[in-house]
mmCIF file of C-alpha atoms and ligand atoms in Angstrom:
data_model
loop_
_atom_site.group_PDB
_atom_site.id
_atom_site.type_symbol
_atom_site.label_atom_id
_atom_site.label_comp_id
_atom_site.label_asym_id
_atom_site.label_seq_id
_atom_site.Cartn_x
_atom_site.Cartn_y
_atom_site.Cartn_z
ATOM 1 C CA MET A 1 168.077 122.030 161.965
ATOM 2 C CA SER A 2 167.119 123.957 159.212
ATOM 3 C CA LEU A 3 169.237 121.457 156.770
ATOM 4 C CA ILE A 4 167.185 118.474 157.679
ATOM 5 C CA THR A 5 163.721 120.470 156.668
ATOM 6 C CA ASN A 6 165.157 122.243 153.651
ATOM 7 C CA ILE A 7 166.172 118.908 152.357
ATOM 8 C CA ILE A 8 163.844 116.037 153.457
ATOM 9 C CA ARG A 9 160.172 115.860 152.154
ATOM 10 C CA PRO A 10 157.693 116.689 154.708
ATOM 11 C CA GLU A 11 155.920 113.210 154.499
ATOM 12 C CA ILE A 12 159.208 111.608 155.445
ATOM 13 C CA LEU A 13 159.708 113.753 158.631
ATOM 14 C CA ASP A 14 156.402 112.641 159.486
ATOM 15 C CA LEU A 15 157.094 109.188 159.896
ATOM 16 C CA SER A 16 158.331 107.242 162.805
ATOM 17 C CA LYS A 17 161.151 104.623 162.150
ATOM 18 C CA TYR A 18 160.129 101.049 161.912
ATOM 19 C CA HIS A 19 160.710 99.841 165.576
ATOM 20 C CA VAL A 20 161.847 96.090 165.862
ATOM 21 C CA PRO A 21 162.168 95.363 169.625
ATOM 22 C CA ASP A 22 164.991 93.544 170.862
ATOM 23 C CA SER A 23 164.219 89.900 171.625
ATOM 24 C CA THR A 24 167.317 88.744 173.002
ATOM 25 C CA GLY A 25 166.436 86.087 175.923
ATOM 26 C CA PHE A 26 162.671 86.089 174.602
ATOM 27 C CA VAL A 27 160.512 83.238 173.386
ATOM 28 C CA LYS A 28 159.844 85.035 170.242
ATOM 29 C CA LEU A 29 156.560 84.860 169.119
ATOM 30 C CA ASP A 30 156.201 88.342 167.704
ATOM 31 C CA ALA A 31 157.261 88.267 164.106
ATOM 32 C CA MET A 32 155.759 84.787 162.245
ATOM 33 C CA GLU A 33 159.068 83.262 161.896
ATOM 34 C CA ASN A 34 159.564 79.355 161.597
ATOM 35 C CA PRO A 35 160.895 78.208 164.849
ATOM 36 C CA TYR A 36 162.803 75.038 163.556
ATOM 37 C CA THR A 37 166.449 75.155 162.406
ATOM 38 C CA LEU A 38 168.127 72.833 160.019
ATOM 39 C CA SER A 39 169.117 69.465 160.673
ATOM 40 C CA PRO A 40 173.162 69.403 161.451
ATOM 41 C CA GLN A 41 173.184 67.260 158.121
ATOM 42 C CA LEU A 42 171.700 69.729 156.103
ATOM 43 C CA GLN A 43 173.509 72.871 157.733
ATOM 44 C CA GLN A 44 176.683 70.841 156.474
ATOM 45 C CA ALA A 45 175.475 70.308 153.151
ATOM 46 C CA LEU A 46 174.332 74.040 152.723
ATOM 47 C CA ALA A 47 177.665 75.327 154.262
ATOM 48 C CA GLN A 48 179.562 73.179 151.419
ATOM 49 C CA HIS A 49 177.186 74.726 148.737
ATOM 50 C CA LEU A 50 177.712 78.083 149.921
ATOM 51 C CA ALA A 51 181.854 77.345 150.123
ATOM 52 C CA GLN A 52 181.173 77.355 146.291
ATOM 53 C CA VAL A 53 179.379 80.621 145.529
ATOM 54 C CA ALA A 54 182.063 83.260 143.467
ATOM 55 C CA LEU A 55 181.708 86.160 145.941
ATOM 56 C CA ASN A 56 183.805 88.278 143.754
ATOM 57 C CA ARG A 57 181.121 88.244 141.094
ATOM 58 C CA TYR A 58 177.974 90.038 140.770
ATOM 59 C CA PRO A 59 174.796 88.138 140.606
ATOM 60 C CA VAL A 60 173.860 87.324 136.833
ATOM 61 C CA PRO A 61 170.313 89.294 137.092
ATOM 62 C CA SER A 62 168.822 87.207 135.024
ATOM 63 C CA TYR A 63 168.425 85.071 138.011
ATOM 64 C CA ALA A 64 167.255 82.224 135.380
ATOM 65 C CA ALA A 65 168.049 79.020 137.019
ATOM 66 C CA LEU A 66 166.516 80.296 140.880
ATOM 67 C CA LYS A 67 163.247 81.582 138.880
ATOM 68 C CA THR A 68 162.697 77.976 137.182
ATOM 69 C CA ALA A 69 163.486 76.740 140.540
ATOM 70 C CA LEU A 70 160.579 78.842 142.108
ATOM 71 C CA LYS A 71 158.141 78.088 139.522
ATOM 72 C CA GLN A 72 158.513 74.455 140.039
ATOM 73 C CA HIS A 73 158.358 74.039 143.564
ATOM 74 C CA PHE A 74 155.725 77.049 144.215
ATOM 75 C CA GLY A 75 153.023 75.905 141.593
ATOM 76 C CA ILE A 76 153.743 79.126 139.473
ATOM 77 C CA PRO A 77 151.733 78.053 136.004
ATOM 78 C CA ALA A 78 154.095 77.303 133.217
ATOM 79 C CA HIS A 79 153.393 80.421 131.048
ATOM 80 C CA ASN A 80 153.988 82.805 133.859
ATOM 81 C CA ASP A 81 157.394 84.773 134.569
ATOM 82 C CA VAL A 82 158.540 85.730 138.183
ATOM 83 C CA VAL A 83 159.936 89.278 139.583
ATOM 84 C CA LEU A 84 162.337 88.718 142.477
ATOM 85 C CA GLY A 85 162.254 90.994 145.522
ATOM 86 C CA ASN A 86 164.534 91.493 148.435
ATOM 87 C CA GLY A 87 161.828 90.002 150.568
ATOM 88 C CA SER A 88 158.414 90.958 149.349
ATOM 89 C CA ASP A 89 158.870 94.462 151.005
ATOM 90 C CA GLU A 90 160.957 95.376 148.138
ATOM 91 C CA LEU A 91 158.414 94.275 145.503
ATOM 92 C CA ILE A 92 155.751 96.316 147.423
ATOM 93 C CA ALA A 93 158.286 99.529 146.906
ATOM 94 C CA MET A 94 158.781 98.342 143.503
ATOM 95 C CA VAL A 95 155.276 98.330 142.707
ATOM 96 C CA SER A 96 154.547 101.482 144.474
ATOM 97 C CA LEU A 97 157.574 103.182 142.697
ATOM 98 C CA ALA A 98 156.347 102.383 138.890
ATOM 99 C CA CYS A 99 152.766 103.319 139.892
ATOM 100 C CA ALA A 100 153.156 106.433 141.738
ATOM 101 C CA LYS A 101 151.788 108.976 138.862
ATOM 102 C CA PRO A 102 150.652 112.452 140.438
ATOM 103 C CA GLY A 103 147.017 111.451 141.980
ATOM 104 C CA ALA A 104 147.362 107.746 141.796
ATOM 105 C CA LYS A 105 145.842 105.839 144.920
ATOM 106 C CA VAL A 106 146.764 102.605 146.933
ATOM 107 C CA LEU A 107 143.729 101.052 148.686
ATOM 108 C CA ALA A 108 143.940 98.103 150.969
ATOM 109 C CA PRO A 109 141.671 96.817 153.822
ATOM 110 C CA ILE A 110 142.520 97.885 157.536
ATOM 111 C CA PRO A 111 144.150 96.772 159.706
ATOM 112 C CA GLY A 112 146.141 95.307 157.335
ATOM 113 C CA PHE A 113 149.791 94.796 156.572
ATOM 114 C CA VAL A 114 151.540 98.122 157.632
ATOM 115 C CA MET A 115 153.843 98.180 154.532
ATOM 116 C CA TYR A 116 151.223 99.119 152.151
ATOM 117 C CA ALA A 117 150.596 102.336 153.598
ATOM 118 C CA MET A 118 154.039 102.822 154.579
ATOM 119 C CA SER A 119 155.415 102.284 150.670
ATOM 120 C CA ALA A 120 152.437 104.171 149.534
ATOM 121 C CA ARG A 121 153.686 107.386 151.511
ATOM 122 C CA LEU A 122 156.947 106.820 150.386
ATOM 123 C CA ALA A 123 156.317 106.778 147.229
ATOM 124 C CA GLY A 124 153.959 109.995 147.460
ATOM 125 C CA MET A 125 150.814 108.127 146.834
ATOM 126 C CA GLU A 126 147.633 108.850 148.933
ATOM 127 C CA PHE A 127 146.718 105.501 151.116
ATOM 128 C CA VAL A 128 143.019 104.566 151.291
ATOM 129 C CA GLY A 129 142.222 102.316 154.138
ATOM 130 C CA VAL A 130 138.693 100.177 154.036
ATOM 131 C CA PRO A 131 138.264 99.104 157.408
ATOM 132 C CA LEU A 132 136.891 95.190 157.651
ATOM 133 C CA ARG A 133 133.778 94.313 159.522
ATOM 134 C CA ALA A 134 133.718 93.773 163.256
ATOM 135 C CA ASP A 135 134.264 90.171 162.847
ATOM 136 C CA LEU A 136 137.712 91.083 160.981
ATOM 137 C CA THR A 137 135.926 89.512 157.284
ATOM 138 C CA LEU A 138 135.925 91.586 154.597
ATOM 139 C CA ASP A 139 133.558 94.468 153.963
ATOM 140 C CA LYS A 140 133.199 93.568 150.559
ATOM 141 C CA LEU A 141 130.253 96.365 149.802
ATOM 142 C CA ALA A 142 132.687 98.854 151.464
ATOM 143 C CA MET A 143 135.546 97.669 149.203
ATOM 144 C CA LEU A 144 133.558 98.046 146.024
ATOM 145 C CA ALA A 145 132.611 101.949 147.217
ATOM 146 C CA ALA A 146 135.885 102.702 147.760
ATOM 147 C CA ILE A 147 136.982 101.186 144.408
ATOM 148 C CA ALA A 148 134.590 103.404 142.599
ATOM 149 C CA GLU A 149 135.223 106.597 144.656
ATOM 150 C CA HIS A 150 138.799 106.264 144.458
ATOM 151 C CA ARG A 151 139.702 104.137 141.234
ATOM 152 C CA PRO A 152 142.881 102.716 143.059
ATOM 153 C CA ALA A 153 145.822 102.062 140.784
ATOM 154 C CA ILE A 154 146.918 99.536 143.377
ATOM 155 C CA THR A 155 144.823 97.396 145.785
ATOM 156 C CA TYR A 156 146.422 94.952 148.183
ATOM 157 C CA LEU A 157 144.559 91.900 149.375
ATOM 158 C CA ALA A 158 146.594 89.895 151.906
ATOM 159 C CA TYR A 159 145.419 86.353 151.581
ATOM 160 C CA PRO A 160 145.484 85.384 154.535
ATOM 161 C CA ASN A 161 145.303 88.749 156.199
ATOM 162 C CA ASN A 162 147.942 90.044 158.583
ATOM 163 C CA PRO A 163 147.585 90.886 161.667
ATOM 164 C CA THR A 164 143.715 89.336 161.589
ATOM 165 C CA GLY A 165 144.739 85.753 160.047
ATOM 166 C CA THR A 166 141.490 85.987 158.104
ATOM 167 C CA LEU A 167 141.233 84.185 154.944
ATOM 168 C CA PHE A 168 138.999 86.449 152.698
ATOM 169 C CA GLU A 169 136.204 84.792 150.241
ATOM 170 C CA VAL A 170 137.298 83.894 146.940
ATOM 171 C CA ALA A 171 134.048 85.460 145.673
ATOM 172 C CA ASP A 172 134.927 88.607 147.022
ATOM 173 C CA ILE A 173 138.031 88.907 145.575
ATOM 174 C CA GLU A 174 136.811 87.980 142.221
ATOM 175 C CA GLN A 175 134.266 90.693 142.353
ATOM 176 C CA ILE A 176 137.005 93.073 143.622
ATOM 177 C CA LEU A 177 139.191 92.234 140.421
ATOM 178 C CA HIS A 178 136.218 92.774 138.205
ATOM 179 C CA ALA A 179 135.364 96.056 140.083
ATOM 180 C CA VAL A 180 138.912 97.321 139.735
ATOM 181 C CA GLY A 181 139.120 96.043 135.969
ATOM 182 C CA ASP A 182 141.713 97.815 133.797
ATOM 183 C CA SER A 183 141.788 101.078 136.018
ATOM 184 C CA GLY A 184 144.368 99.202 138.451
ATOM 185 C CA ILE A 185 145.961 96.148 139.439
ATOM 186 C CA VAL A 186 145.385 93.956 142.167
ATOM 187 C CA ILE A 187 147.867 92.393 144.258
ATOM 188 C CA VAL A 188 146.830 89.196 146.405
ATOM 189 C CA ASP A 189 149.851 88.989 148.802
ATOM 190 C CA GLU A 190 150.247 85.330 149.765
ATOM 191 C CA ALA A 191 152.708 85.711 152.194
ATOM 192 C CA TYR A 192 151.059 82.938 154.279
ATOM 193 C CA GLN A 193 150.358 80.570 151.250
ATOM 194 C CA PRO A 194 152.096 77.684 153.278
ATOM 195 C CA PHE A 195 149.764 77.859 155.937
ATOM 196 C CA ALA A 196 146.651 78.691 154.046
ATOM 197 C CA GLN A 197 146.926 76.003 151.216
ATOM 198 C CA ALA A 198 144.692 78.476 149.062
ATOM 199 C CA SER A 199 145.986 80.280 146.191
ATOM 200 C CA PHE A 200 145.155 82.660 143.465
ATOM 201 C CA MET A 201 148.178 81.723 141.596
ATOM 202 C CA PRO A 202 146.371 78.938 139.304
ATOM 203 C CA ARG A 203 143.974 81.620 138.122
ATOM 204 C CA LEU A 204 146.625 84.277 136.932
ATOM 205 C CA ALA A 205 145.587 83.446 133.545
ATOM 206 C CA GLU A 206 141.680 84.454 134.172
ATOM 207 C CA PHE A 207 142.534 88.312 135.370
ATOM 208 C CA ASP A 208 144.886 90.522 133.569
ATOM 209 C CA ASN A 209 145.143 92.932 136.681
ATOM 210 C CA LEU A 210 145.744 90.066 139.079
ATOM 211 C CA LEU A 211 149.581 89.894 140.525
ATOM 212 C CA VAL A 212 150.172 87.155 143.115
ATOM 213 C CA MET A 213 152.962 88.202 145.609
ATOM 214 C CA ARG A 214 154.959 85.411 147.936
ATOM 215 C CA THR A 215 157.639 85.434 149.971
ATOM 216 C CA VAL A 216 159.988 82.518 151.482
ATOM 217 C CA SER A 217 160.114 84.251 154.765
ATOM 218 C CA LYS A 218 157.147 82.980 156.410
ATOM 219 C CA LEU A 219 158.148 79.476 155.316
ATOM 220 C CA GLY A 220 161.516 79.396 157.298
ATOM 221 C CA LEU A 221 163.900 81.508 155.283
ATOM 222 C CA ALA A 222 162.777 84.947 156.701
ATOM 223 C CA GLY A 223 166.703 85.783 156.879
ATOM 224 C CA ILE A 224 167.758 85.394 153.122
ATOM 225 C CA ARG A 225 165.139 88.108 152.135
ATOM 226 C CA LEU A 226 163.644 86.585 149.070
ATOM 227 C CA GLY A 227 160.196 87.581 147.754
ATOM 228 C CA TYR A 228 158.797 86.577 144.056
ATOM 229 C CA MET A 229 155.602 88.097 142.426
ATOM 230 C CA SER A 230 154.011 86.653 139.450
ATOM 231 C CA GLY A 231 151.062 87.677 136.810
ATOM 232 C CA ASN A 232 150.587 89.473 133.310
ATOM 233 C CA GLN A 233 153.952 89.507 131.672
ATOM 234 C CA ALA A 234 153.519 93.369 130.263
ATOM 235 C CA LEU A 235 153.067 94.242 133.825
ATOM 236 C CA LEU A 236 155.974 92.358 134.885
ATOM 237 C CA ASP A 237 158.315 93.943 132.082
ATOM 238 C CA GLU A 238 157.303 97.196 133.643
ATOM 239 C CA PHE A 239 158.235 96.363 137.022
ATOM 240 C CA GLU A 240 161.569 94.794 135.936
ATOM 241 C CA LYS A 241 162.567 98.240 134.914
ATOM 242 C CA VAL A 242 162.202 99.377 138.494
ATOM 243 C CA ARG A 243 163.973 96.451 140.008
ATOM 244 C CA PRO A 244 167.909 97.076 141.142
ATOM 245 C CA PRO A 245 169.707 94.783 138.700
ATOM 246 C CA TYR A 246 171.515 92.927 141.626
ATOM 247 C CA ASN A 247 168.677 93.246 144.249
ATOM 248 C CA ILE A 248 169.053 89.417 145.137
ATOM 249 C CA ASN A 249 172.351 88.689 146.397
ATOM 250 C CA VAL A 250 174.669 85.670 145.329
ATOM 251 C CA LEU A 251 174.515 83.959 148.848
ATOM 252 C CA THR A 252 170.311 84.325 148.881
ATOM 253 C CA GLU A 253 170.509 83.101 145.285
ATOM 254 C CA ALA A 254 172.665 79.815 146.425
ATOM 255 C CA THR A 255 170.639 79.432 149.910
ATOM 256 C CA ALA A 256 167.382 79.652 147.860
ATOM 257 C CA GLU A 257 168.427 77.146 144.912
ATOM 258 C CA PHE A 258 169.643 74.683 147.853
ATOM 259 C CA MET A 259 166.655 74.965 150.016
ATOM 260 C CA LEU A 260 164.330 74.527 147.057
ATOM 261 C CA GLU A 261 165.867 70.986 146.436
ATOM 262 C CA HIS A 262 164.664 70.258 150.166
ATOM 263 C CA VAL A 263 161.825 72.076 150.489
ATOM 264 C CA ALA A 264 160.148 69.143 151.499
ATOM 265 C CA VAL A 265 161.918 69.779 154.888
ATOM 266 C CA LEU A 266 160.300 72.969 155.025
ATOM 267 C CA ASP A 267 156.872 71.667 153.990
ATOM 268 C CA LEU A 268 157.135 69.573 156.685
ATOM 269 C CA GLN A 269 157.875 72.113 159.307
ATOM 270 C CA ALA A 270 154.753 74.016 157.943
ATOM 271 C CA ALA A 271 152.345 71.132 158.088
ATOM 272 C CA GLN A 272 153.513 70.589 161.908
ATOM 273 C CA LEU A 273 152.999 74.283 162.750
ATOM 274 C CA ARG A 274 149.648 74.063 160.474
ATOM 275 C CA GLU A 275 148.830 71.414 163.348
ATOM 276 C CA GLN A 276 150.255 73.260 166.312
ATOM 277 C CA ARG A 277 147.919 76.076 165.197
ATOM 278 C CA SER A 278 144.724 74.025 165.666
ATOM 279 C CA LEU A 279 146.105 72.721 168.957
ATOM 280 C CA LEU A 280 146.868 76.480 170.186
ATOM 281 C CA ALA A 281 143.468 77.760 169.234
ATOM 282 C CA ALA A 282 141.905 75.123 170.839
ATOM 283 C CA ALA A 283 143.562 75.414 173.927
ATOM 284 C CA LEU A 284 143.405 79.496 174.050
ATOM 285 C CA SER A 285 139.546 79.208 173.022
ATOM 286 C CA ARG A 286 139.463 77.208 176.497
ATOM 287 C CA LEU A 287 141.020 79.961 178.654
ATOM 288 C CA PRO A 288 138.345 82.092 180.439
ATOM 289 C CA GLY A 289 137.551 85.432 178.544
ATOM 290 C CA VAL A 290 140.119 84.854 175.527
ATOM 291 C CA GLU A 291 138.373 85.324 172.123
ATOM 292 C CA VAL A 292 140.237 83.314 169.181
ATOM 293 C CA PHE A 293 139.670 84.574 165.879
ATOM 294 C CA PRO A 294 140.087 81.880 162.846
ATOM 295 C CA SER A 295 143.592 82.041 161.401
ATOM 296 C CA ALA A 296 144.621 80.603 158.010
ATOM 297 C CA ALA A 297 148.144 81.919 158.816
ATOM 298 C CA ASN A 298 151.135 80.986 161.032
ATOM 299 C CA PHE A 299 149.642 83.136 163.886
ATOM 300 C CA LEU A 300 146.663 83.428 166.015
ATOM 301 C CA LEU A 301 144.910 87.106 166.846
ATOM 302 C CA ILE A 302 143.190 86.398 170.396
ATOM 303 C CA ARG A 303 141.437 89.172 172.190
ATOM 304 C CA VAL A 304 141.695 89.358 175.969
ATOM 305 C CA PRO A 305 140.456 91.430 178.874
ATOM 306 C CA GLN A 306 143.418 94.218 179.789
ATOM 307 C CA ALA A 307 145.575 93.012 176.489
ATOM 308 C CA GLU A 308 148.202 95.863 177.528
ATOM 309 C CA GLN A 309 148.458 94.272 180.836
ATOM 310 C CA VAL A 310 148.678 91.245 179.705
ATOM 311 C CA PHE A 311 151.393 91.951 177.262
ATOM 312 C CA VAL A 312 153.430 93.536 180.103
ATOM 313 C CA LYS A 313 152.970 90.486 182.320
ATOM 314 C CA LEU A 314 154.107 88.072 179.529
ATOM 315 C CA LEU A 315 156.925 90.163 178.847
ATOM 316 C CA LYS A 316 158.096 89.974 182.451
ATOM 317 C CA GLN A 317 158.133 85.893 182.061
ATOM 318 C CA LYS A 318 160.105 86.406 178.918
ATOM 319 C CA ILE A 319 157.576 85.989 176.231
ATOM 320 C CA LEU A 320 157.381 88.271 173.330
ATOM 321 C CA VAL A 321 153.933 88.623 171.236
ATOM 322 C CA LYS A 322 152.832 91.392 169.169
ATOM 323 C CA ASN A 323 150.637 93.864 170.769
ATOM 324 C CA VAL A 324 148.063 95.066 167.962
ATOM 325 C CA GLY A 325 145.875 96.817 169.969
ATOM 326 C CA LYS A 326 146.930 100.014 169.517
ATOM 327 C CA MET A 327 146.899 99.517 165.515
ATOM 328 C CA HIS A 328 143.455 99.959 164.868
ATOM 329 C CA ALA A 329 140.133 100.606 167.026
ATOM 330 C CA LEU A 330 138.724 97.154 165.618
ATOM 331 C CA LEU A 331 141.707 95.407 167.423
ATOM 332 C CA GLU A 332 141.175 96.880 170.741
ATOM 333 C CA ASN A 333 142.546 94.388 173.485
ATOM 334 C CA CYS A 334 144.038 92.221 170.669
ATOM 335 C CA LEU A 335 147.384 90.629 170.671
ATOM 336 C CA ARG A 336 148.729 88.415 167.802
ATOM 337 C CA ILE A 337 150.872 85.353 168.652
ATOM 338 C CA THR A 338 153.208 83.487 166.292
ATOM 339 C CA VAL A 339 152.636 79.778 166.321
ATOM 340 C CA SER A 340 155.583 77.753 167.102
ATOM 341 C CA THR A 341 157.047 74.740 168.426
ATOM 342 C CA PRO A 342 154.992 72.450 170.938
ATOM 343 C CA GLU A 343 157.403 73.573 173.667
ATOM 344 C CA GLU A 344 157.113 77.442 173.151
ATOM 345 C CA ASN A 345 153.447 76.966 172.580
ATOM 346 C CA SER A 346 153.200 75.611 176.183
ATOM 347 C CA LEU A 347 155.609 78.167 177.498
ATOM 348 C CA PHE A 348 153.316 80.834 176.082
ATOM 349 C CA LEU A 349 150.059 79.459 177.149
ATOM 350 C CA ASP A 350 151.182 78.782 180.904
ATOM 351 C CA ALA A 351 152.318 82.503 180.914
ATOM 352 C CA LEU A 352 149.387 83.505 179.464
ATOM 353 C CA SER A 353 147.214 81.670 181.698
ATOM 354 C CA ALA A 354 149.262 83.156 184.834
ATOM 355 C CA SER A 355 148.646 86.857 182.980
ATOM 356 C CA LEU A 356 144.911 86.605 182.985
HETATM 357 C C1 PLP B 1 155.376 89.111 156.503
HETATM 358 C C2 PLP B 1 154.484 89.687 155.350
HETATM 359 C C3 PLP B 1 155.493 90.240 154.162
HETATM 360 C C4 PLP B 1 156.791 90.363 154.031
HETATM 361 O O1 PLP B 1 157.474 89.522 153.552
HETATM 362 P P1 PLP B 1 159.016 89.393 153.359
HETATM 363 O O2 PLP B 1 159.196 88.978 152.288
HETATM 364 O O3 PLP B 1 159.770 89.192 154.607
HETATM 365 O O4 PLP B 1 159.441 91.126 153.220
HETATM 366 C C5 PLP B 1 154.499 90.591 153.072
HETATM 367 N N1 PLP B 1 152.905 90.614 153.412
HETATM 368 C C6 PLP B 1 152.612 90.141 154.568
HETATM 369 C C7 PLP B 1 151.047 90.259 154.428
HETATM 370 C C8 PLP B 1 153.140 89.888 155.591
HETATM 371 O O5 PLP B 1 152.726 89.288 156.692
#
């Protein structure tokens, strides 16, 4: 249809839709969701809290109380402010929009989080992917060479990385921050911080070009869509100009404020998932032919013979994991499994044993 080609940008025509499989009736281990729900008492209290929300009013776009609570509970330095996003996906989109000068580039290790490349392309920027090493650790020398060659406006480092679970070396990240200098920003994406228990947030004052991005999604609140980013105030002021003024809706705001008062519940769930991660990794590595990569996140990346067939056999047993084998050559025969409850983990283990 010529109407479409007349008006839609060619780089959008080239994209395919972000595919989310229908997971009804499945044990859902594909999206790094927290499997636990709230207790009935907490659900009741939350319902009462939400019933008070003024749905007829626009949110107050300063989100001052929410920001204060986020800063207190998530260890953001007192001098640093935060920018809020409708999930960190929106923060990534905002940064791209703000930095998309003609010729500006975005750089990240690959395989990595797909939204970095996606958002760069949507904003009309070139994406430069720097392959990890075969053991899925960061190739620091290749990163430094690519930074020198491309002078990227934005460098993303997911800490730990998705879909590999790798926690890159602190010294490598420091060197990248210095190499980028004032020609670009380095976004350390700490989506899995509750499971990594390592962070660059306390180090913001050391680097003018460092931004730390987080989300409440993996902690157990994926449905409310809330991300936050901190860093140098002059940068945050620019990103604030790009932020849609009411991007955090009143229900998200009220739910987040309520849950931050009860954040111990979520912290306990994260601790349980960290423990389950160790148990699941140990059990998987005892299975013949299964290679388990080290993970600091709430998922495990494994390599199995004939991963494509194993994936299909798991589906037949109503278990949905993520088949990442086609994402990148380094991930050949790899599957990514979200760590879940002891019950779901053992359902998965049994199904996998029967599928190998
Ligand atoms: C899941 C994930 C996000 C997205 O988080 P939302 O806040 O749900 O948009 C960002 N970065 C990485 C590395 C992730 O894995």
